Amino acid sequence: MGVSAVLRRHNKLGTALLCSMLLICLNVFLVEFTSSRNVRRVLEHVSVAPDSLAAAAAAVVETSTVGVSASSDQQIDDIHQPLLDSKQLAAAATNLDQFPHAIPLDRHDTVAASLVDQVPAETRVIHGGHDAQSATKRIVLPAAVEGLIRDIRLAALRANGGEAVQPLDEDGKKEWDEKNPCMSRHKLSLRYVARKHAKDVEANPAWDAVFREYQILHRTCTRKVQDMSQYLNSRDTTSGCHFMVCDAYSPSGLGNKILITVSCFLYAVLTQRVLLVPSSNILVTDIMCEPFEGSSWKVDQQAIGFPKASPFWASMEQLLSGLHSSMDSHNDRATQNGANIPYAADVTDNKLWFQPDNRFFCPTEQIFMRNVTWVNLSGNQYFVPKLFGLPIFRATLEALFPTRLVLTHLLRTLLLPGDPVWRQVEKVQAMQPDRADRRLGVQIRYLGGQEQFDLMHVVLESRIKKCALQNGMLPHQADSTGRNISRRLQSSNPSTESNSHITAQSINSSAVRRTTVFIASLYDSFEKSLSSDYLQNPPGNGEEVTVVQLSNRHDQGYSVEEDVQALTEIILLSLSDDIIITPMSTFGLVAQGYGALRPWFMGMEFYEGPYPPCTEGQTTDGCYHVPETILSCPYDPELHDKSILEILPYVKDCLPADWPGGIQLITS
């Protein structure tokens, strides 16, 4: 007889007596199967005659890191699942299909975690946040987020041979931090908070909780499978781990490399895959911090035969052929016929701008791919909006990112600038006056190179000035000179002392308001033009304007040094209060994402005319530039031939002023 059936047959006095008896039984059970100090502490706490089993289980949750339940809507009377013994818990890690309500597994003790499923939604809490202040907040996790955490924990438990995964101890953390220094891990967020006009994003404790659990999974698998080449080439599956290899299509600029990497990362979290980035991707190996504590996401490209050079990598066509052969004609469900499931598959669509194949975004295909050990994707697109279109991911994504600030949270979690970049950022920040009242970022990209620059730079620079003046980003100039003005001329690469020079001309030191303009461009024409304007005709009210530009290479490069310089400029742009960017440029798109800024797109018409100087963006999230918006899901009739714009009300066309034909998440 289930717990709920017993409770319904007793009055209040009988219920209290029954709960006391149950607690005694729990005590014996817990002592037999675990010696966890955490559980003992719980039992001592609940021995004060709670009114119900829910109160006892709630005490367990309060002492654990994250409370997990199969459904936030379940009440105690609806739960008939008994406590599981250690053998059942181990079995759950290797065969999830046996347990329709998957079992949560806390890394400190398994028995306390099995109690968590018997707690009503309103009593399940976590302690969220990384700092001391936020760590005291009690946060209720949505059921979909709890489910994702449960799945990640089960994957880690399976990879650890059915044994509870131990947290990284203090010595291990210290050793890893020494080998992988990252100043921006603790400093970057403080820079965004310090902005005077741009409101920073609120903390996302649900995403923080998921990321902490994913780091444990990543560490468990990379330590279990130390030789990735041997593991792949022997078609090994003994670890139970699944992998996602993500590489930027070459050649790609820094913005495209970043966007494909964060897209792969989100997919890897949703499917409990270990994200690996080939050493050929200098974005990761040289300019970004290692994101996963106690682990590494680097993998040698040649060691894993990546991807076409190895016979182990099936194409998307071969994957779909295996799916077709596996379908049960009676119910159109994918079977688990291992003979038809490839060990490793490349899901890249090489025909359309290097992104996942359109069939990748179908539920049946995703279910079939769960048993593919290795998945590879080479691309350059931000495909996150289409992940929301998958019903199997949608509820989780909506719960994780209710305001849809997906790009910002992914960037600030996964892609923290490495120390060479951060030292340059701090150096440039030190050159700028800390007392600046407003910071404006301007990113100018001439996609047509020198020819486009020669044709339209005068018109474009005029539009940028009009945009900034009309929207209060720059002070209006006076007709006479001699008032308060500061000019800061171009600084070359700030990492080189001999070239790091800033000259200032200050006519009056008692400025009322100070504005700093940071320009990122391959050409220095706008920096010279804007500086000259404010020197010749400074603001009449005594305001001060500072203009900063770091480089003017004229041509885009793809070396490590150039990526370091590019990321420095992206981070500096993101620290602005307002940002004006070039349409169709992923460089500015990434800056708006890091900074959680709604951008202004400069008008790119070639000639003067009745065009607005700029258009305000509709969201802080990025544009998926070349998606296939019509889904092709022949095994999922509810999605087949449907437009993702019809399915998701918060996914819209990108603005014509940005990228016609693209789609993006609308943040709230």
XYZ file of C-alpha atoms in Angstrom:
668
model
C 0.000 0.000 0.000
C 1.417 3.433 -0.934
C 2.181 6.197 1.524
C -0.663 8.372 0.273
C -3.245 5.597 0.665
C -2.242 5.113 4.273
C -2.384 8.823 5.045
C -5.884 9.166 3.685
C -7.222 6.484 6.087
C -6.168 8.167 9.305
C -7.315 11.180 11.204
C -4.904 13.851 12.397
C -3.872 11.936 15.529
C -3.404 8.769 13.583
C -1.416 10.644 10.954
C 0.984 12.031 13.532
C 1.517 8.559 15.004
C 2.034 7.022 11.582
C 4.569 9.692 10.612
C 6.532 9.036 13.790
C 6.647 5.340 12.926
C 7.717 6.124 9.389
C 10.503 8.353 10.639
C 11.823 5.547 12.864
C 11.840 3.247 9.836
C 13.603 5.896 7.787
C 16.223 6.243 10.489
C 17.005 2.520 10.372
C 17.027 2.552 6.581
C 19.369 5.514 6.319
C 21.837 4.173 8.888
C 21.978 0.876 7.005
C 22.700 2.385 3.601
C 24.678 5.542 4.294
C 26.893 7.181 6.857
C 26.403 10.659 5.463
C 26.690 13.375 8.077
C 24.157 15.338 6.046
C 21.454 12.687 6.536
C 22.182 12.317 10.258
C 21.813 16.048 10.633
C 18.453 15.853 8.876
C 17.174 13.073 11.106
C 18.147 15.005 14.217
C 16.245 17.979 12.851
C 13.038 16.138 11.966
C 12.893 14.116 15.184
C 10.876 16.993 16.691
C 7.585 15.299 15.768
C 6.709 16.920 12.391
C 3.065 17.126 11.446
C 3.519 15.228 8.216
C 5.947 13.284 6.085
C 6.181 16.361 3.843
C 7.711 18.338 6.713
C 10.309 15.652 7.251
C 11.203 15.500 3.579
C 11.288 19.300 3.405
C 13.994 19.282 6.069
C 16.019 16.934 3.887
C 15.709 19.322 0.945
C 16.718 22.335 2.999
C 20.109 20.786 3.779
C 20.833 19.602 0.241
C 22.256 21.594 -2.655
C 19.330 21.251 -5.071
C 15.880 19.777 -4.568
C 14.554 17.722 -7.462
C 11.115 16.360 -8.274
C 9.496 14.758 -11.274
C 6.641 17.278 -11.223
C 6.158 20.519 -9.364
C 2.407 19.963 -9.479
C 2.431 16.689 -7.564
C 1.121 16.816 -4.025
C 2.033 14.323 -1.334
C -1.288 12.446 -1.687
C -0.559 11.692 -5.340
C 2.822 10.046 -4.821
C 2.935 6.248 -4.579
C 6.635 5.752 -5.275
C 8.367 4.052 -2.310
C 11.860 4.851 -1.161
C 14.449 3.035 -3.272
C 17.218 0.855 -1.999
C 20.810 1.169 -3.174
C 20.468 -1.519 -5.847
C 17.501 0.251 -7.406
C 19.345 3.557 -7.339
C 22.288 2.011 -9.149
C 19.921 0.423 -11.668
C 18.322 3.797 -12.306
C 21.669 5.124 -13.463
C 22.033 2.430 -16.113
C 18.463 1.937 -17.276
C 16.350 5.067 -17.027
C 13.444 3.461 -18.850
C 12.645 1.318 -15.800
C 11.774 4.411 -13.813
C 9.088 6.632 -15.356
C 9.727 9.121 -12.539
C 13.514 9.316 -12.665
C 15.290 9.369 -9.329
C 17.211 12.467 -8.198
C 20.708 11.765 -6.971
C 22.479 14.181 -4.680
C 26.243 13.999 -4.802
C 26.424 13.949 -0.976
C 23.979 11.116 -0.354
C 21.528 9.157 -2.454
C 18.913 8.333 0.141
C 18.210 11.937 1.095
C 17.791 12.677 -2.599
C 15.213 9.903 -3.007
C 13.126 11.615 -0.340
C 13.084 14.838 -2.331
C 10.655 13.407 -4.875
C 8.063 13.221 -2.092
C 8.043 16.959 -1.320
C 5.329 19.335 -2.544
C 6.524 22.018 -4.949
C 6.106 24.874 -2.504
C 8.608 23.341 -0.054
C 11.402 22.539 -2.499
C 14.147 25.160 -2.424
C 17.722 25.672 -3.473
C 20.386 28.038 -2.305
C 21.263 30.031 -5.408
C 24.038 32.388 -6.451
C 27.804 32.494 -6.129
C 28.337 35.333 -3.677
C 27.615 35.468 0.032
C 24.613 37.740 -0.362
C 22.786 35.704 -2.992
C 23.701 32.418 -1.330
C 21.223 33.142 1.462
C 18.232 33.412 -0.874
C 15.830 30.489 -1.003
C 14.746 29.825 -4.565
C 12.051 27.444 -5.808
C 13.142 25.652 -8.959
C 10.644 25.067 -11.778
C 9.851 21.404 -12.337
C 11.400 21.415 -15.822
C 14.697 22.696 -14.424
C 14.587 20.067 -11.694
C 14.109 17.453 -14.382
C 17.168 18.660 -16.276
C 19.268 18.605 -13.098
C 18.013 15.085 -12.398
C 19.053 13.937 -15.877
C 22.515 15.509 -15.567
C 23.027 13.859 -12.169
C 21.958 10.492 -13.486
C 24.383 10.845 -16.409
C 27.204 11.653 -13.979
C 26.251 8.729 -11.744
C 26.194 6.363 -14.712
C 29.628 7.613 -15.807
C 30.915 7.048 -12.280
C 29.929 3.395 -12.290
C 26.798 3.883 -10.220
C 28.636 5.495 -7.311
C 27.831 8.963 -6.023
C 30.090 11.607 -7.551
C 32.199 13.413 -4.977
C 32.665 17.181 -5.250
C 36.086 18.569 -6.065
C 37.919 19.115 -2.780
C 39.673 22.355 -1.862
C 43.117 21.068 -2.858
C 41.744 19.969 -6.228
C 40.111 23.351 -6.790
C 43.309 25.177 -5.880
C 45.415 23.043 -8.200
C 42.985 23.519 -11.086
C 42.806 27.291 -10.530
C 46.613 27.519 -10.561
C 46.795 25.640 -13.867
C 43.869 27.577 -15.360
C 44.032 31.169 -14.096
C 41.084 33.369 -15.055
C 40.907 36.902 -13.661
C 37.678 37.683 -15.496
C 35.822 34.878 -13.696
C 35.415 37.171 -10.697
C 35.901 40.614 -12.257
C 33.852 40.739 -15.449
C 30.434 40.775 -13.769
C 31.536 43.653 -11.516
C 32.284 45.761 -14.596
C 28.733 45.351 -15.872
C 27.227 46.208 -12.506
C 29.339 49.404 -12.368
C 27.739 50.889 -15.498
C 25.790 54.026 -14.654
C 23.012 53.877 -17.242
C 22.723 50.321 -18.589
C 20.861 48.107 -16.146
C 22.570 44.768 -15.728
C 20.758 41.440 -15.938
C 19.392 39.851 -12.801
C 21.009 36.702 -11.454
C 19.667 33.430 -12.861
C 19.901 30.886 -10.009
C 18.208 28.161 -12.062
C 20.835 28.397 -14.797
C 23.597 28.631 -12.174
C 22.343 25.411 -10.570
C 22.251 23.611 -13.925
C 25.732 24.832 -14.821
C 27.159 23.603 -11.506
C 25.743 20.134 -12.104
C 26.966 20.101 -15.705
C 30.509 20.895 -14.566
C 30.416 17.779 -12.382
C 29.261 15.664 -15.333
C 31.965 17.144 -17.552
C 34.691 16.476 -14.983
C 33.457 12.937 -14.321
C 33.496 11.970 -17.992
C 36.804 13.580 -18.974
C 38.531 11.882 -16.037
C 36.852 8.578 -16.822
C 37.832 8.774 -20.515
C 41.308 10.251 -20.440
C 42.399 9.079 -23.900
C 39.720 10.387 -26.249
C 41.479 9.048 -29.349
C 41.642 5.507 -28.015
C 38.061 5.703 -26.771
C 36.745 6.854 -30.144
C 38.769 4.528 -32.332
C 37.875 1.475 -30.268
C 34.191 2.401 -30.419
C 34.128 2.277 -26.654
C 30.887 2.951 -24.779
C 31.795 1.587 -21.351
C 31.884 4.989 -19.651
C 28.267 5.707 -20.529
C 29.330 9.248 -21.521
C 28.155 11.009 -24.661
C 30.167 13.711 -26.420
C 29.557 16.828 -28.500
C 32.487 18.016 -30.633
C 31.955 21.607 -31.741
C 34.196 23.435 -34.182
C 33.857 26.723 -36.018
C 33.849 26.412 -39.766
C 37.093 27.832 -41.126
C 37.611 30.596 -41.978
C 35.245 32.303 -39.566
C 35.591 35.553 -37.702
C 35.625 35.679 -33.935
C 31.916 36.516 -33.676
C 30.907 33.424 -35.652
C 33.236 31.209 -33.612
C 31.654 32.436 -30.397
C 28.073 32.023 -31.613
C 28.454 28.422 -32.793
C 30.242 27.503 -29.556
C 27.528 28.824 -27.229
C 24.862 27.157 -29.385
C 26.626 23.790 -29.127
C 27.055 24.299 -25.394
C 23.354 24.789 -24.738
C 22.521 21.694 -26.787
C 25.169 19.694 -24.896
C 23.638 20.690 -21.548
C 20.118 19.775 -22.687
C 21.264 16.336 -23.877
C 23.898 15.663 -21.181
C 26.747 15.554 -23.679
C 30.313 16.477 -22.808
C 31.258 19.526 -24.878
C 34.668 19.280 -26.533
C 36.332 21.890 -28.734
C 39.150 20.919 -31.131
C 42.566 22.416 -30.526
C 42.399 23.902 -34.019
C 39.803 26.363 -32.717
C 42.059 29.093 -31.346
C 39.016 30.749 -29.818
C 39.114 28.193 -27.030
C 42.706 27.115 -26.774
C 44.305 30.537 -26.614
C 41.955 33.369 -25.697
C 39.186 31.943 -23.466
C 39.259 30.594 -19.922
C 38.609 26.925 -19.225
C 34.937 26.998 -18.203
C 34.460 23.669 -16.408
C 36.039 23.370 -12.972
C 38.346 20.393 -12.653
C 38.040 19.520 -16.337
C 39.088 20.614 -19.814
C 37.076 21.022 -22.975
C 40.056 20.863 -25.317
C 40.530 17.884 -27.593
C 43.237 17.253 -30.174
C 41.630 17.488 -33.598
C 43.897 14.972 -35.301
C 43.782 12.507 -32.406
C 40.052 11.936 -32.901
C 40.244 11.759 -36.712
C 38.075 14.837 -36.894
C 35.653 14.433 -38.530
C 35.766 13.365 -42.165
C 39.142 11.646 -42.041
C 37.752 8.898 -39.811
C 35.412 6.118 -40.957
C 33.644 6.389 -37.610
C 31.849 9.614 -38.483
C 28.533 8.933 -40.213
C 27.007 11.726 -42.265
C 23.594 13.201 -41.498
C 22.243 11.255 -44.474
C 23.547 8.000 -43.000
C 22.111 8.888 -39.616
C 18.677 9.496 -41.141
C 18.925 6.260 -43.093
C 19.518 4.410 -39.828
C 16.533 6.159 -38.292
C 14.312 5.164 -41.211
C 15.393 1.539 -40.896
C 14.689 1.611 -37.169
C 11.136 2.926 -37.387
C 8.350 0.623 -36.283
C 5.743 0.697 -39.017
C 2.943 0.105 -36.502
C 3.435 3.225 -34.395
C 6.094 5.264 -36.163
C 8.337 5.157 -33.103
C 12.105 4.909 -33.280
C 13.263 1.539 -31.969
C 16.478 0.873 -30.095
C 17.999 -1.379 -32.756
C 21.687 -0.830 -32.109
C 22.653 -2.046 -35.573
C 21.088 1.056 -37.104
C 22.512 3.609 -34.670
C 25.885 5.042 -35.705
C 28.577 5.299 -33.059
C 29.589 8.796 -34.235
C 27.727 11.205 -36.504
C 28.415 14.585 -38.114
C 25.153 16.568 -38.131
C 26.488 19.554 -40.114
C 24.518 20.836 -43.080
C 27.334 21.873 -45.411
C 24.922 23.181 -48.014
C 23.464 26.053 -46.000
C 25.971 28.211 -44.183
C 27.361 25.458 -41.989
C 24.799 24.800 -39.282
C 22.815 21.775 -38.037
C 20.772 19.982 -40.645
C 17.079 20.968 -40.571
C 16.133 17.429 -39.455
C 18.330 17.984 -36.388
C 15.472 20.105 -34.979
C 12.900 17.273 -34.952
C 11.851 15.338 -31.818
C 12.019 11.847 -33.333
C 15.490 12.472 -34.718
C 16.641 13.800 -31.352
C 15.305 10.730 -29.534
C 17.139 8.516 -32.007
C 20.355 10.497 -31.504
C 20.360 9.882 -27.742
C 22.223 6.635 -28.361
C 24.830 8.149 -30.700
C 27.972 8.320 -28.574
C 29.745 11.073 -30.524
C 28.089 14.002 -32.314
C 30.073 16.543 -34.317
C 29.024 19.954 -35.591
C 31.113 22.386 -37.625
C 29.403 25.699 -38.156
C 29.217 29.452 -37.704
C 25.559 30.148 -36.882
C 23.674 31.030 -33.680
C 20.994 28.332 -33.845
C 19.660 28.684 -30.285
C 16.225 30.078 -31.366
C 15.405 26.828 -33.167
C 16.212 24.752 -30.068
C 13.166 26.398 -28.477
C 11.091 24.939 -31.295
C 11.777 21.374 -30.146
C 8.939 20.280 -27.824
C 11.314 18.021 -25.871
C 13.443 21.050 -24.954
C 10.909 23.876 -24.913
C 9.577 23.637 -21.362
C 13.090 23.377 -19.956
C 14.390 26.325 -21.967
C 11.409 28.481 -21.079
C 11.908 27.672 -17.392
C 15.667 28.265 -17.537
C 15.397 31.553 -19.416
C 11.973 33.086 -18.699
C 13.142 36.496 -19.988
C 14.969 34.813 -22.900
C 18.304 36.466 -22.099
C 19.895 33.280 -23.352
C 22.910 34.667 -25.187
C 23.964 36.857 -22.264
C 23.894 34.033 -19.720
C 25.652 31.604 -22.079
C 28.427 34.060 -22.903
C 29.084 35.103 -19.314
C 29.098 31.480 -18.149
C 30.995 29.688 -20.898
C 33.183 32.219 -22.686
C 35.063 34.263 -20.129
C 37.987 36.157 -21.664
C 41.370 34.685 -20.829
C 44.008 36.604 -18.915
C 45.826 37.989 -22.012
C 42.528 39.575 -23.082
C 41.530 40.694 -19.614
C 44.861 42.442 -19.013
C 44.264 44.506 -22.142
C 40.701 45.308 -21.063
C 41.903 46.523 -17.666
C 44.680 48.544 -19.256
C 42.285 50.341 -21.582
C 39.820 50.869 -18.756
C 42.604 52.461 -16.708
C 43.296 54.855 -19.592
C 39.676 56.037 -19.555
C 38.415 58.307 -16.794
C 36.533 56.320 -14.155
C 34.390 59.389 -13.606
C 32.759 59.055 -17.062
C 29.017 59.602 -16.739
C 28.123 57.756 -19.929
C 29.911 55.288 -22.182
C 29.012 54.885 -25.853
C 30.262 51.972 -27.934
C 30.405 52.207 -31.745
C 31.243 49.210 -33.932
C 31.773 49.899 -37.645
C 32.296 47.103 -40.130
C 32.591 47.551 -43.889
C 31.754 44.081 -45.167
C 32.810 45.152 -48.655
C 36.279 46.111 -47.469
C 38.210 49.115 -48.743
C 35.905 49.618 -51.713
C 32.823 49.994 -49.514
C 34.731 52.224 -47.100
C 35.777 54.584 -49.886
C 32.240 54.740 -51.229
C 30.250 55.404 -48.069
C 32.335 56.226 -44.984
C 31.451 59.948 -45.083
C 27.711 59.222 -45.276
C 27.885 56.493 -42.629
C 29.870 58.576 -40.139
C 27.368 61.405 -40.498
C 24.521 59.001 -39.710
C 26.286 57.654 -36.605
C 26.731 61.184 -35.230
C 23.081 62.029 -35.915
C 21.947 58.811 -34.248
C 24.012 59.482 -31.129
C 22.931 63.122 -30.863
C 19.230 62.482 -31.480
C 19.103 59.750 -28.823
C 21.070 61.521 -26.111
C 24.224 59.433 -26.395
C 26.453 62.419 -27.252
C 26.269 66.062 -26.112
C 25.416 68.721 -28.647
C 28.287 70.905 -29.809
C 28.536 74.657 -29.362
C 29.276 77.138 -32.111
C 32.382 78.463 -30.406
C 35.493 76.791 -29.067
C 37.341 77.288 -25.849
C 34.989 75.398 -23.599
C 35.499 72.122 -21.740
C 36.801 69.414 -24.035
C 39.081 66.411 -23.703
C 40.443 64.467 -26.582
C 42.062 61.119 -26.394
C 43.790 60.063 -29.563
C 44.171 56.597 -30.946
C 46.072 54.054 -28.901
C 47.776 51.232 -30.696
C 47.866 47.731 -29.232
C 47.799 48.406 -25.466
C 49.723 45.231 -24.765
C 52.825 46.890 -26.227
C 54.153 49.616 -23.971
C 56.013 51.516 -26.670
C 52.843 51.855 -28.728
C 50.445 52.588 -25.859
C 50.171 56.341 -25.917
C 47.262 58.570 -25.048
C 47.398 62.313 -25.554
C 44.842 64.556 -23.928
C 43.998 68.176 -24.454
C 41.915 69.652 -21.645
C 40.882 73.301 -21.905
C 38.926 73.362 -18.672
C 39.048 70.739 -15.925
C 35.667 71.528 -14.396
C 33.559 69.553 -16.860
C 29.919 69.022 -15.916
C 29.333 65.712 -17.667
C 31.809 63.269 -19.183
C 31.145 60.919 -22.081
C 33.569 58.256 -23.305
C 33.195 56.927 -26.857
C 34.866 53.601 -27.638
C 35.185 52.791 -31.352
C 35.893 49.347 -32.807
C 36.690 49.528 -36.507
C 39.282 48.439 -39.043
C 39.518 52.104 -40.113
C 40.279 55.185 -38.009
C 38.289 57.691 -40.072
C 35.411 58.034 -37.590
C 37.744 58.399 -34.604
C 39.547 61.266 -36.323
C 36.317 62.886 -37.487
C 34.576 62.731 -34.093
C 37.648 63.914 -32.182
C 38.100 66.816 -34.575
C 34.446 67.824 -34.260
C 34.573 68.081 -30.487
C 37.931 69.831 -30.490
C 36.761 72.482 -32.907
C 33.232 72.825 -31.516
C 33.084 71.518 -27.949
C 29.791 71.318 -26.037
C 28.583 74.672 -24.833
C 27.646 73.487 -21.342
C 31.151 72.424 -20.372
C 30.740 68.709 -21.059
C 33.780 66.564 -21.806
C 34.053 63.971 -24.579
C 36.758 61.288 -24.767
C 37.295 59.227 -27.934
C 39.183 55.908 -27.821
C 40.118 53.465 -30.585
C 42.637 50.632 -30.267
C 43.399 49.480 -33.809
C 42.876 50.194 -37.509
C 44.195 47.185 -39.380
C 42.030 47.716 -42.516
C 41.875 43.949 -43.154
C 40.351 41.233 -40.968
C 42.786 38.537 -39.842
C 42.368 35.157 -38.193
C 45.513 34.775 -36.084
C 45.632 34.298 -32.324
C 46.900 37.851 -31.844
C 44.076 39.273 -33.943
C 41.468 37.247 -32.063
C 42.884 38.494 -28.754
C 42.582 42.052 -30.043
C 39.071 41.415 -31.366
C 37.821 39.913 -28.102
C 39.304 42.839 -26.174
C 37.294 45.222 -28.326
C 34.135 43.121 -27.978
C 34.367 43.186 -24.179
C 35.054 46.938 -24.152
C 32.041 47.546 -26.401
C 29.897 45.419 -24.100
C 30.824 47.600 -21.110
C 29.048 50.571 -22.721
C 25.747 52.096 -21.651
C 24.623 52.402 -25.278
C 25.889 50.679 -28.389
C 25.618 51.471 -32.102
C 26.581 48.535 -34.310
C 26.809 47.495 -37.933
C 23.959 45.371 -39.306
C 24.842 41.826 -40.376
C 28.011 41.816 -38.249
C 28.413 39.075 -35.628
C 31.158 41.140 -33.963
C 28.659 43.722 -32.730
C 26.056 41.027 -32.076
C 28.359 39.293 -29.573
C 29.133 42.624 -27.869
C 25.418 43.332 -27.386
C 25.030 39.802 -25.981
C 27.819 40.108 -23.425
C 26.513 43.487 -22.313
C 22.792 42.600 -22.425
C 22.328 45.733 -24.517
C 19.566 46.524 -26.964
C 21.588 47.885 -29.884
C 21.060 50.648 -32.391
C 21.707 49.571 -35.992
C 23.354 52.224 -38.135
C 21.747 52.868 -41.521
C 23.860 51.216 -44.220
C 22.282 52.783 -47.337
C 25.004 53.861 -49.753
C 23.719 57.361 -50.408
C 22.087 60.212 -48.550
C 18.316 60.165 -48.623
C 15.194 60.039 -46.466
C 16.622 57.236 -44.357
C 16.692 57.181 -40.556
C 20.253 57.450 -39.242
C 19.720 54.341 -37.110
C 17.088 51.865 -35.933
C 16.705 50.587 -32.377
C 16.902 46.830 -31.975
C 13.947 44.806 -30.683
C 15.905 42.481 -28.378
C 19.239 41.957 -26.651
C 19.526 38.416 -28.023
C 21.285 37.644 -31.266
C 20.033 37.058 -34.790
C 20.133 33.565 -36.284
C 21.119 34.804 -39.710
C 20.273 32.072 -42.192
C 17.815 29.613 -40.646
C 15.481 27.235 -42.394
C 12.306 28.497 -40.744
C 10.073 25.760 -42.231
C 10.639 22.578 -40.244
C 11.065 19.270 -42.020
C 9.967 16.578 -39.561
C 8.237 13.751 -41.463
C 7.911 11.593 -38.319
C 6.422 14.469 -36.296
C 3.279 15.631 -38.126
C 2.521 18.312 -35.528
C 5.719 20.102 -36.652
C 6.213 19.006 -40.247
C 6.061 21.871 -42.766
C 5.307 24.341 -39.968
C 7.106 27.657 -39.603
C 8.936 28.140 -36.337
C 7.549 31.688 -36.332
C 4.045 30.196 -36.054
C 5.023 27.796 -33.291
C 6.821 30.256 -30.999
C 5.258 33.676 -30.339
C 8.524 35.002 -28.850
C 10.600 34.216 -31.949
C 10.374 36.989 -34.547
C 11.959 37.968 -37.833
C 15.138 39.951 -37.362
C 14.630 43.614 -38.205
C 15.114 44.577 -41.862
C 17.654 47.107 -40.592
C 19.693 44.206 -39.229
C 19.432 40.987 -41.255
C 16.328 40.333 -43.402
C 15.427 36.659 -43.318
C 16.937 35.954 -39.903
C 15.057 35.052 -36.722
C 15.678 35.891 -33.073
C 14.378 35.462 -29.549
C 12.602 38.533 -28.187
C 13.804 39.291 -24.679
C 11.503 40.735 -22.059
